[in-house]
mmCIF file of C-alpha atoms and ligand atoms in Angstrom:
data_model
loop_
_atom_site.group_PDB
_atom_site.id
_atom_site.type_symbol
_atom_site.label_atom_id
_atom_site.label_comp_id
_atom_site.label_asym_id
_atom_site.label_seq_id
_atom_site.Cartn_x
_atom_site.Cartn_y
_atom_site.Cartn_z
ATOM 1 C CA UNK A 113 -4.180 -8.513 9.701
ATOM 2 C CA UNK A 114 -2.103 -10.512 6.983
ATOM 3 C CA UNK A 115 -3.062 -10.002 3.672
ATOM 4 C CA UNK A 116 -3.821 -13.008 1.252
ATOM 5 C CA UNK A 117 -3.467 -13.428 -2.061
ATOM 6 C CA UNK A 118 -4.677 -15.918 -4.290
ATOM 7 C CA UNK A 119 -6.301 -15.559 -7.759
ATOM 8 C CA UNK A 120 -7.024 -17.746 -11.000
ATOM 9 C CA UNK A 121 -7.210 -16.581 -14.352
ATOM 10 C CA UNK A 122 -10.294 -16.299 -16.029
ATOM 11 C CA UNK A 123 -10.362 -19.247 -19.172
ATOM 12 C CA UNK A 124 -12.744 -20.971 -18.233
ATOM 13 C CA UNK A 125 -15.330 -21.992 -15.777
ATOM 14 C CA UNK A 126 -14.086 -23.391 -12.474
ATOM 15 C CA UNK A 127 -14.694 -27.585 -12.078
ATOM 16 C CA UNK A 128 -14.986 -29.437 -8.653
ATOM 17 C CA UNK A 129 -11.196 -29.810 -8.700
ATOM 18 C CA UNK A 130 -10.893 -25.831 -8.149
ATOM 19 C CA UNK A 131 -13.378 -26.600 -5.234
ATOM 20 C CA UNK A 132 -11.419 -29.352 -3.765
ATOM 21 C CA UNK A 133 -7.895 -27.222 -4.888
ATOM 22 C CA UNK A 134 -8.337 -24.233 -3.866
ATOM 23 C CA UNK A 135 -11.707 -22.679 -3.150
ATOM 24 C CA UNK A 136 -12.815 -24.779 -0.027
ATOM 25 C CA UNK A 137 -9.761 -23.660 1.574
ATOM 26 C CA UNK A 138 -10.234 -20.094 0.500
ATOM 27 C CA UNK A 139 -14.040 -19.982 1.680
ATOM 28 C CA UNK A 140 -12.397 -21.333 5.243
ATOM 29 C CA UNK A 141 -9.328 -18.397 5.212
ATOM 30 C CA UNK A 142 -12.075 -15.654 4.860
ATOM 31 C CA UNK A 143 -14.062 -17.875 7.620
ATOM 32 C CA UNK A 144 -11.872 -17.867 10.271
ATOM 33 C CA UNK A 145 -11.135 -13.701 10.643
ATOM 34 C CA UNK A 146 -7.722 -13.877 11.146
ATOM 35 C CA UNK A 147 -6.536 -12.595 7.599
ATOM 36 C CA UNK A 148 -7.188 -10.319 5.169
ATOM 37 C CA UNK A 149 -8.086 -11.836 2.123
ATOM 38 C CA UNK A 150 -7.958 -10.349 -1.839
ATOM 39 C CA UNK A 151 -8.382 -12.845 -4.879
ATOM 40 C CA UNK A 152 -7.413 -11.286 -8.361
ATOM 41 C CA UNK A 153 -9.323 -12.322 -11.293
ATOM 42 C CA UNK A 154 -6.183 -12.679 -13.427
ATOM 43 C CA UNK A 155 -7.463 -11.387 -16.740
ATOM 44 C CA UNK A 156 -3.870 -9.885 -17.928
ATOM 45 C CA UNK A 157 -2.193 -13.338 -16.911
ATOM 46 C CA UNK A 158 -5.199 -15.319 -18.948
ATOM 47 C CA UNK A 159 -4.098 -13.008 -22.007
ATOM 48 C CA UNK A 160 -0.466 -14.192 -21.908
ATOM 49 C CA UNK A 161 -1.479 -17.907 -23.450
ATOM 50 C CA UNK A 162 -5.120 -16.382 -24.854
ATOM 51 C CA UNK A 163 -3.878 -13.081 -26.524
ATOM 52 C CA UNK A 164 -5.371 -14.000 -29.691
ATOM 53 C CA UNK A 165 -8.899 -14.734 -27.563
ATOM 54 C CA UNK A 166 -9.970 -11.942 -25.969
ATOM 55 C CA UNK A 167 -13.711 -12.709 -26.155
ATOM 56 C CA UNK A 168 -13.170 -15.492 -24.374
ATOM 57 C CA UNK A 169 -11.037 -13.494 -21.562
ATOM 58 C CA UNK A 170 -13.494 -11.481 -21.295
ATOM 59 C CA UNK A 171 -16.367 -13.503 -20.485
ATOM 60 C CA UNK A 172 -15.010 -15.439 -18.071
ATOM 61 C CA UNK A 173 -14.341 -13.043 -16.288
ATOM 62 C CA UNK A 174 -17.914 -12.618 -14.580
ATOM 63 C CA UNK A 175 -18.092 -16.550 -14.652
ATOM 64 C CA UNK A 176 -15.398 -16.726 -12.660
ATOM 65 C CA UNK A 177 -16.229 -14.478 -10.230
ATOM 66 C CA UNK A 178 -19.923 -16.119 -10.094
ATOM 67 C CA UNK A 179 -18.139 -19.231 -9.268
ATOM 68 C CA UNK A 180 -16.373 -17.600 -6.209
ATOM 69 C CA UNK A 181 -19.835 -15.952 -5.343
ATOM 70 C CA UNK A 182 -21.798 -19.181 -5.390
ATOM 71 C CA UNK A 183 -18.738 -21.039 -3.380
ATOM 72 C CA UNK A 184 -19.382 -18.619 -0.275
ATOM 73 C CA UNK A 185 -16.705 -16.067 -0.747
ATOM 74 C CA UNK A 186 -18.257 -13.444 0.842
ATOM 75 C CA UNK A 187 -17.316 -10.064 -0.988
ATOM 76 C CA UNK A 188 -17.842 -8.566 2.803
ATOM 77 C CA UNK A 189 -15.090 -10.285 4.256
ATOM 78 C CA UNK A 190 -12.836 -11.016 0.761
ATOM 79 C CA UNK A 191 -11.775 -8.206 -2.105
ATOM 80 C CA UNK A 192 -12.591 -9.578 -5.549
ATOM 81 C CA UNK A 193 -10.676 -7.498 -8.315
ATOM 82 C CA UNK A 194 -9.675 -7.623 -11.249
ATOM 83 C CA UNK A 195 -6.450 -7.539 -12.776
ATOM 84 C CA UNK A 196 -6.448 -5.115 -15.328
ATOM 85 C CA UNK A 197 -8.528 -2.431 -13.865
ATOM 86 C CA UNK A 198 -5.162 -1.884 -11.389
ATOM 87 C CA UNK A 199 -2.809 -0.101 -13.529
ATOM 88 C CA UNK A 200 0.057 -0.243 -10.832
ATOM 89 C CA UNK A 201 0.052 -3.804 -11.526
ATOM 90 C CA UNK A 202 1.628 -3.400 -15.032
ATOM 91 C CA UNK A 203 3.825 -0.242 -13.525
ATOM 92 C CA UNK A 204 5.161 -2.552 -10.923
ATOM 93 C CA UNK A 205 5.894 -5.185 -13.641
ATOM 94 C CA UNK A 206 8.016 -2.679 -15.827
ATOM 95 C CA UNK A 207 9.796 -2.110 -12.395
ATOM 96 C CA UNK A 208 10.405 -5.421 -11.832
ATOM 97 C CA UNK A 209 11.644 -6.706 -15.446
ATOM 98 C CA UNK A 210 15.094 -5.066 -14.451
ATOM 99 C CA UNK A 211 15.620 -7.548 -11.470
ATOM 100 C CA UNK A 212 15.082 -10.796 -13.370
ATOM 101 C CA UNK A 213 16.887 -12.361 -15.692
ATOM 102 C CA UNK A 214 15.899 -14.368 -18.673
ATOM 103 C CA UNK A 215 17.958 -17.314 -17.831
ATOM 104 C CA UNK A 216 16.496 -17.583 -14.613
ATOM 105 C CA UNK A 217 12.829 -17.369 -16.173
ATOM 106 C CA UNK A 218 13.558 -19.703 -18.192
ATOM 107 C CA UNK A 219 15.023 -22.291 -15.468
ATOM 108 C CA UNK A 220 11.968 -21.878 -13.274
ATOM 109 C CA UNK A 221 10.597 -24.910 -12.978
ATOM 110 C CA UNK A 222 6.861 -24.276 -13.226
ATOM 111 C CA UNK A 223 7.347 -22.060 -16.098
ATOM 112 C CA UNK A 224 9.381 -24.720 -18.159
ATOM 113 C CA UNK A 225 6.371 -26.895 -17.549
ATOM 114 C CA UNK A 226 3.787 -24.544 -18.608
ATOM 115 C CA UNK A 227 5.773 -23.853 -21.645
ATOM 116 C CA UNK A 228 6.033 -27.756 -22.661
ATOM 117 C CA UNK A 229 2.349 -28.256 -22.393
ATOM 118 C CA UNK A 230 1.526 -24.770 -24.623
ATOM 119 C CA UNK A 231 3.687 -26.027 -27.525
ATOM 120 C CA UNK A 232 0.888 -26.626 -29.724
ATOM 121 C CA UNK A 233 0.559 -22.705 -28.890
ATOM 122 C CA UNK A 234 3.684 -21.089 -29.174
ATOM 123 C CA UNK A 235 5.748 -23.946 -31.006
ATOM 124 C CA UNK A 236 9.547 -23.282 -30.365
ATOM 125 C CA UNK A 237 9.484 -19.825 -29.566
ATOM 126 C CA UNK A 238 7.567 -18.285 -26.436
ATOM 127 C CA UNK A 239 6.563 -15.177 -25.924
ATOM 128 C CA UNK A 240 8.096 -12.523 -23.906
ATOM 129 C CA UNK A 241 4.836 -11.538 -22.456
ATOM 130 C CA UNK A 242 4.377 -15.478 -21.338
ATOM 131 C CA UNK A 243 8.107 -16.252 -20.142
ATOM 132 C CA UNK A 244 7.532 -13.078 -18.166
ATOM 133 C CA UNK A 245 4.180 -14.307 -16.075
ATOM 134 C CA UNK A 246 6.178 -14.832 -12.882
ATOM 135 C CA UNK A 247 7.322 -11.217 -13.213
ATOM 136 C CA UNK A 248 3.729 -9.936 -13.311
ATOM 137 C CA UNK A 249 2.682 -12.262 -10.659
ATOM 138 C CA UNK A 250 5.504 -10.832 -8.490
ATOM 139 C CA UNK A 251 3.833 -7.350 -9.090
ATOM 140 C CA UNK A 252 0.223 -8.681 -8.294
ATOM 141 C CA UNK A 253 1.505 -10.290 -4.843
ATOM 142 C CA UNK A 254 3.450 -6.681 -3.739
ATOM 143 C CA UNK A 255 1.043 -4.201 -4.933
ATOM 144 C CA UNK A 256 -0.985 -5.692 -1.892
ATOM 145 C CA UNK A 257 1.260 -6.716 0.108
ATOM 146 C CA UNK A 258 0.717 -10.476 0.217
ATOM 147 C CA UNK A 259 2.103 -11.991 2.763
ATOM 148 C CA UNK A 260 0.350 -15.331 2.775
ATOM 149 C CA UNK A 261 0.260 -17.294 -1.061
ATOM 150 C CA UNK A 262 -1.969 -20.297 -0.309
ATOM 151 C CA UNK A 263 0.012 -22.742 -3.501
ATOM 152 C CA UNK A 264 0.139 -25.992 -4.612
ATOM 153 C CA UNK A 265 3.329 -27.602 -4.786
ATOM 154 C CA UNK A 266 3.728 -27.249 -8.687
ATOM 155 C CA UNK A 267 2.909 -23.305 -8.030
ATOM 156 C CA UNK A 268 5.717 -23.001 -5.317
ATOM 157 C CA UNK A 269 8.795 -22.019 -7.793
ATOM 158 C CA UNK A 270 6.443 -19.020 -8.848
ATOM 159 C CA UNK A 271 6.510 -17.703 -5.337
ATOM 160 C CA UNK A 272 10.362 -18.207 -4.426
ATOM 161 C CA UNK A 273 10.648 -16.349 -7.406
ATOM 162 C CA UNK A 274 8.453 -12.873 -6.456
ATOM 163 C CA UNK A 275 10.880 -13.597 -2.930
ATOM 164 C CA UNK A 276 14.052 -13.254 -5.183
ATOM 165 C CA UNK A 277 12.945 -10.087 -7.091
ATOM 166 C CA UNK A 278 11.489 -8.448 -3.707
ATOM 167 C CA UNK A 279 14.987 -8.763 -2.014
ATOM 168 C CA UNK A 280 16.614 -7.642 -5.401
ATOM 169 C CA UNK A 281 14.153 -4.972 -5.239
ATOM 170 C CA UNK A 282 14.668 -3.812 -1.612
ATOM 171 C CA UNK A 283 18.544 -4.529 -2.038
ATOM 172 C CA UNK A 284 18.551 -2.068 -4.370
ATOM 173 C CA UNK A 285 16.172 0.704 -3.586
ATOM 174 C CA UNK A 286 15.874 0.141 0.158
ATOM 175 C CA UNK A 287 15.310 -2.477 2.941
ATOM 176 C CA UNK A 288 11.948 -2.807 4.019
ATOM 177 C CA UNK A 289 9.732 -1.033 0.820
ATOM 178 C CA UNK A 290 8.564 -4.186 -0.348
ATOM 179 C CA UNK A 291 7.202 -7.254 1.726
ATOM 180 C CA UNK A 292 8.152 -10.357 1.058
ATOM 181 C CA UNK A 293 5.285 -12.994 0.361
ATOM 182 C CA UNK A 294 5.255 -16.503 1.774
ATOM 183 C CA UNK A 295 3.933 -19.431 0.548
ATOM 184 C CA UNK A 296 1.615 -22.119 2.123
ATOM 185 C CA UNK A 297 1.479 -25.601 0.659
ATOM 186 C CA UNK A 298 -2.019 -26.180 0.423
ATOM 187 C CA UNK A 299 -3.091 -29.646 2.315
ATOM 188 C CA UNK A 300 -5.571 -30.028 -0.386
ATOM 189 C CA UNK A 301 -5.179 -32.743 -3.028
ATOM 190 C CA UNK A 302 -5.271 -32.258 -6.479
ATOM 191 C CA UNK A 303 -8.182 -34.070 -7.694
ATOM 192 C CA UNK A 304 -8.007 -36.417 -10.690
ATOM 193 C CA UNK A 305 -10.478 -36.317 -13.771
ATOM 194 C CA UNK A 306 -13.186 -38.674 -14.579
ATOM 195 C CA UNK A 307 -10.884 -40.342 -16.769
ATOM 196 C CA UNK A 308 -8.414 -40.672 -14.346
ATOM 197 C CA UNK A 309 -5.655 -38.343 -15.673
ATOM 198 C CA UNK A 310 -3.963 -36.414 -13.102
ATOM 199 C CA UNK A 311 -5.295 -33.510 -14.186
ATOM 200 C CA UNK A 312 -8.581 -31.680 -14.323
ATOM 201 C CA UNK A 313 -9.554 -29.504 -16.995
ATOM 202 C CA UNK A 314 -11.675 -28.149 -19.983
ATOM 203 C CA UNK A 315 -8.813 -28.889 -22.828
ATOM 204 C CA UNK A 316 -9.014 -32.782 -21.001
ATOM 205 C CA UNK A 317 -12.460 -32.935 -21.683
ATOM 206 C CA UNK A 318 -12.470 -34.880 -17.977
ATOM 207 C CA UNK A 319 -14.284 -32.106 -15.480
ATOM 208 C CA UNK A 320 -16.909 -31.737 -13.791
ATOM 209 C CA UNK A 321 -17.816 -27.993 -13.453
ATOM 210 C CA UNK A 322 -19.952 -25.834 -10.675
ATOM 211 C CA UNK A 323 -22.255 -24.800 -13.064
ATOM 212 C CA UNK A 324 -23.032 -27.893 -14.938
ATOM 213 C CA UNK A 325 -27.222 -28.840 -15.029
ATOM 214 C CA UNK A 326 -27.977 -31.898 -13.682
ATOM 215 C CA UNK A 327 -28.243 -33.754 -16.987
ATOM 216 C CA UNK A 328 -24.208 -32.705 -17.933
ATOM 217 C CA UNK A 329 -22.977 -33.801 -14.658
ATOM 218 C CA UNK A 330 -24.981 -37.402 -14.997
ATOM 219 C CA UNK A 331 -23.716 -37.819 -18.698
ATOM 220 C CA UNK A 332 -20.307 -37.258 -17.170
ATOM 221 C CA UNK A 333 -20.441 -39.836 -14.880
ATOM 222 C CA UNK A 334 -21.766 -41.830 -16.880
ATOM 223 C CA UNK A 335 -18.327 -42.370 -18.951
ATOM 224 C CA UNK A 336 -15.850 -42.556 -15.586
ATOM 225 C CA UNK A 337 -13.236 -44.910 -15.822
ATOM 226 C CA UNK A 338 -13.954 -47.820 -14.101
ATOM 227 C CA UNK A 339 -11.916 -51.262 -13.197
ATOM 228 C CA UNK A 340 -11.830 -52.216 -17.167
ATOM 229 C CA UNK A 341 -11.338 -56.307 -15.887
ATOM 230 C CA UNK A 342 -15.144 -55.781 -14.940
ATOM 231 C CA UNK A 343 -17.670 -56.480 -17.393
ATOM 232 C CA UNK A 344 -20.712 -58.185 -15.765
ATOM 233 C CA UNK A 345 -21.980 -57.033 -12.925
ATOM 234 C CA UNK A 346 -20.724 -59.978 -10.930
ATOM 235 C CA UNK A 347 -17.518 -60.035 -11.992
ATOM 236 C CA UNK A 348 -15.153 -59.012 -8.805
ATOM 237 C CA UNK A 349 -14.246 -55.933 -9.203
ATOM 238 C CA UNK A 350 -11.153 -53.542 -8.009
ATOM 239 C CA UNK A 351 -12.971 -50.165 -6.662
ATOM 240 C CA UNK A 352 -9.354 -48.707 -5.984
ATOM 241 C CA UNK A 353 -8.509 -48.485 -10.005
ATOM 242 C CA UNK A 354 -12.368 -47.124 -10.296
ATOM 243 C CA UNK A 355 -12.810 -43.099 -10.630
ATOM 244 C CA UNK A 356 -16.382 -43.901 -9.602
ATOM 245 C CA UNK A 357 -15.288 -45.113 -6.228
ATOM 246 C CA UNK A 358 -12.216 -42.525 -6.340
ATOM 247 C CA UNK A 359 -15.326 -39.821 -6.823
ATOM 248 C CA UNK A 360 -17.670 -41.323 -3.864
ATOM 249 C CA UNK A 361 -14.780 -40.911 -1.528
ATOM 250 C CA UNK A 362 -15.177 -36.783 -2.112
ATOM 251 C CA UNK A 363 -19.481 -37.047 -2.464
ATOM 252 C CA UNK A 364 -20.279 -39.741 -0.918
ATOM 253 C CA UNK A 365 -20.400 -40.721 3.468
ATOM 254 C CA UNK A 366 -18.465 -42.555 4.635
ATOM 255 C CA UNK A 367 -20.928 -45.736 5.005
ATOM 256 C CA UNK A 368 -22.591 -45.296 1.605
ATOM 257 C CA UNK A 369 -18.254 -45.554 0.304
ATOM 258 C CA UNK A 370 -17.752 -48.443 2.270
ATOM 259 C CA UNK A 371 -20.660 -50.855 0.947
ATOM 260 C CA UNK A 372 -19.542 -49.164 -2.391
ATOM 261 C CA UNK A 373 -15.965 -51.187 -1.849
ATOM 262 C CA UNK A 374 -17.566 -54.102 -0.351
ATOM 263 C CA UNK A 375 -20.178 -55.087 -3.385
ATOM 264 C CA UNK A 376 -17.726 -54.008 -5.996
ATOM 265 C CA UNK A 377 -15.266 -56.414 -4.451
ATOM 266 C CA UNK A 378 -17.792 -59.179 -4.059
ATOM 267 C CA UNK A 379 -19.266 -58.576 -7.836
ATOM 268 C CA UNK A 380 -22.476 -57.894 -6.364
ATOM 269 C CA UNK A 381 -22.937 -54.448 -8.012
ATOM 270 C CA UNK A 382 -23.511 -53.069 -11.058
ATOM 271 C CA UNK A 383 -21.513 -50.063 -12.182
ATOM 272 C CA UNK A 384 -24.260 -48.179 -13.761
ATOM 273 C CA UNK A 385 -26.207 -48.599 -10.438
ATOM 274 C CA UNK A 386 -22.846 -47.110 -9.119
ATOM 275 C CA UNK A 387 -22.768 -44.412 -11.099
ATOM 276 C CA UNK A 388 -26.281 -43.120 -10.915
ATOM 277 C CA UNK A 389 -25.792 -43.126 -7.059
ATOM 278 C CA UNK A 390 -22.658 -41.086 -7.065
ATOM 279 C CA UNK A 391 -23.996 -38.786 -10.190
ATOM 280 C CA UNK A 392 -27.392 -38.417 -7.752
ATOM 281 C CA UNK A 393 -24.693 -37.367 -5.172
ATOM 282 C CA UNK A 394 -22.620 -34.982 -6.466
ATOM 283 C CA UNK A 395 -26.220 -32.839 -7.741
ATOM 284 C CA UNK A 396 -27.190 -32.917 -3.987
ATOM 285 C CA UNK A 397 -23.875 -31.646 -3.259
ATOM 286 C CA UNK A 398 -23.817 -28.742 -6.148
ATOM 287 C CA UNK A 399 -27.361 -28.067 -5.383
ATOM 288 C CA UNK A 400 -26.875 -24.906 -3.218
ATOM 289 C CA UNK A 401 -23.557 -23.869 -4.664
ATOM 290 C CA UNK A 402 -25.828 -23.431 -8.139
ATOM 291 C CA UNK A 403 -29.038 -22.336 -6.291
ATOM 292 C CA UNK A 404 -26.471 -19.147 -5.232
ATOM 293 C CA UNK A 405 -25.337 -19.483 -8.634
ATOM 294 C CA UNK A 406 -28.384 -18.640 -10.043
ATOM 295 C CA UNK A 407 -29.260 -16.076 -8.197
ATOM 296 C CA UNK A 408 -26.121 -14.308 -9.542
ATOM 297 C CA UNK A 409 -27.057 -14.992 -13.195
ATOM 298 C CA UNK A 410 -30.608 -13.442 -12.616
ATOM 299 C CA UNK A 411 -28.526 -10.356 -10.800
ATOM 300 C CA UNK A 412 -25.291 -9.379 -13.250
ATOM 301 C CA UNK A 413 -25.540 -6.140 -12.058
ATOM 302 C CA UNK A 414 -24.529 -7.327 -8.957
ATOM 303 C CA UNK A 415 -22.051 -9.309 -9.761
ATOM 304 C CA UNK A 416 -20.702 -6.020 -11.853
ATOM 305 C CA UNK A 417 -21.368 -3.995 -8.468
ATOM 306 C CA UNK A 418 -19.399 -6.333 -6.265
ATOM 307 C CA UNK A 419 -16.494 -6.404 -9.187
ATOM 308 C CA UNK A 420 -16.420 -2.537 -9.405
ATOM 309 C CA UNK A 421 -15.950 -2.361 -5.659
ATOM 310 C CA UNK A 422 -13.442 -5.028 -4.900
ATOM 311 C CA UNK A 423 -11.221 -3.261 -7.893
ATOM 312 C CA UNK A 424 -12.074 0.244 -6.257
ATOM 313 C CA UNK A 425 -10.733 -0.831 -2.933
ATOM 314 C CA UNK A 426 -7.625 -3.057 -4.258
ATOM 315 C CA UNK A 427 -6.504 -0.334 -6.246
ATOM 316 C CA UNK A 428 -6.570 2.330 -3.433
ATOM 317 C CA UNK A 429 -4.038 -0.130 -2.241
ATOM 318 C CA UNK A 430 -2.027 -0.891 -5.121
ATOM 319 C CA UNK A 431 -1.418 3.012 -4.983
ATOM 320 C CA UNK A 432 -0.212 3.018 -1.163
ATOM 321 C CA UNK A 433 2.430 0.537 -2.693
ATOM 322 C CA UNK A 434 3.110 2.559 -6.066
ATOM 323 C CA UNK A 435 3.711 5.306 -3.916
ATOM 324 C CA UNK A 436 6.573 3.799 -1.370
ATOM 325 C CA UNK A 437 8.202 2.244 -4.642
ATOM 326 C CA UNK A 438 8.499 5.492 -7.016
ATOM 327 C CA UNK A 439 9.508 7.516 -4.070
ATOM 328 C CA UNK A 440 12.168 4.337 -3.340
ATOM 329 C CA UNK A 441 12.855 5.030 -7.328
ATOM 330 C CA UNK A 442 13.273 8.249 -7.468
ATOM 331 C CA UNK A 443 10.029 8.656 -9.814
ATOM 332 C CA UNK A 444 8.059 10.664 -7.666
ATOM 333 C CA UNK A 445 9.227 14.060 -9.560
ATOM 334 C CA UNK A 446 5.942 16.384 -9.519
ATOM 335 C CA UNK A 447 4.670 15.854 -6.042
HETATM 336 FE FE1 SF4 B 175 -16.475 -49.103 -9.862
HETATM 337 FE FE2 SF4 B 175 -18.765 -49.384 -9.049
HETATM 338 FE FE3 SF4 B 175 -17.897 -50.509 -11.440
HETATM 339 FE FE4 SF4 B 175 -16.936 -50.908 -9.174
HETATM 340 S S1 SF4 B 175 -19.317 -51.543 -9.131
HETATM 341 S S2 SF4 B 175 -15.878 -50.221 -10.886
HETATM 342 S S3 SF4 B 175 -16.406 -49.114 -7.804
HETATM 343 S S4 SF4 B 175 -18.390 -48.266 -10.811
#
């Protein structure tokens, strides 16, 4: 079975953008029975831009794990592991760092964009760790011989960089030692924020989290951006520029969406009622996810057991890869 590797940086709880963007796909791939999925909680990578806030990363490792379990990631089918507990990944990162030039890392479009977004943290001078995170990601993928890597378009350059590292490694140390991964472009769309921003995120304050309370959901939906030209209930509206209608398409059934569109365009629907209907539908949609989460909130020892067992299983795989790598690099001195 082909191995699939995915993961998240534990810098915050996961939101509905993650749900529609990647979590749904992971559950589908897991349940297809065609793959052997691994999910990495990338705490070391999270530290590259949160090195001054280790408490935040530590706390979110378990929060992200609970998000996975509550959306249907099944630890019997998917190996969930913690990156920092696999020292082989750090070792591989060091070995691979000789195979990548600084200029190549600086040219990586994903890295370039992210550095620009983190100007507040890095100023004019980015750290070696952040610039090099694609190398650490190549180590993540190859440690588990990940063959299929589901990614969004913006992450594709990272997989290309990993493929280059694999080819270079194999050409120097022996063909076929490392497996070359393939990026599988995710068909799921990126979900916009409640404010209409293309990106949903904590720092933007425009996200609904999978673990938000009903009141938080209602409050957030009430603040969503609507058609600005609509002042009174009987004003003719344009639902296609309204974030409430955008979310209705994700959370409300077809009939409700059609009714919303028609009534808005005819000036027969109030925005407050429209938002109330939407928040009720989101609350209903998230109900089973939140029920599962409540179970894991009440059983933290079970979350820890799942993470420990997943990490032990992942470590075994990484050790096998490391054995091959060290033999190929002639670093197997005392065996
Ligand atoms: Fe948006 Fe609904 Fe108001 Fe129309 S009625 S502008 S779809 S919130």
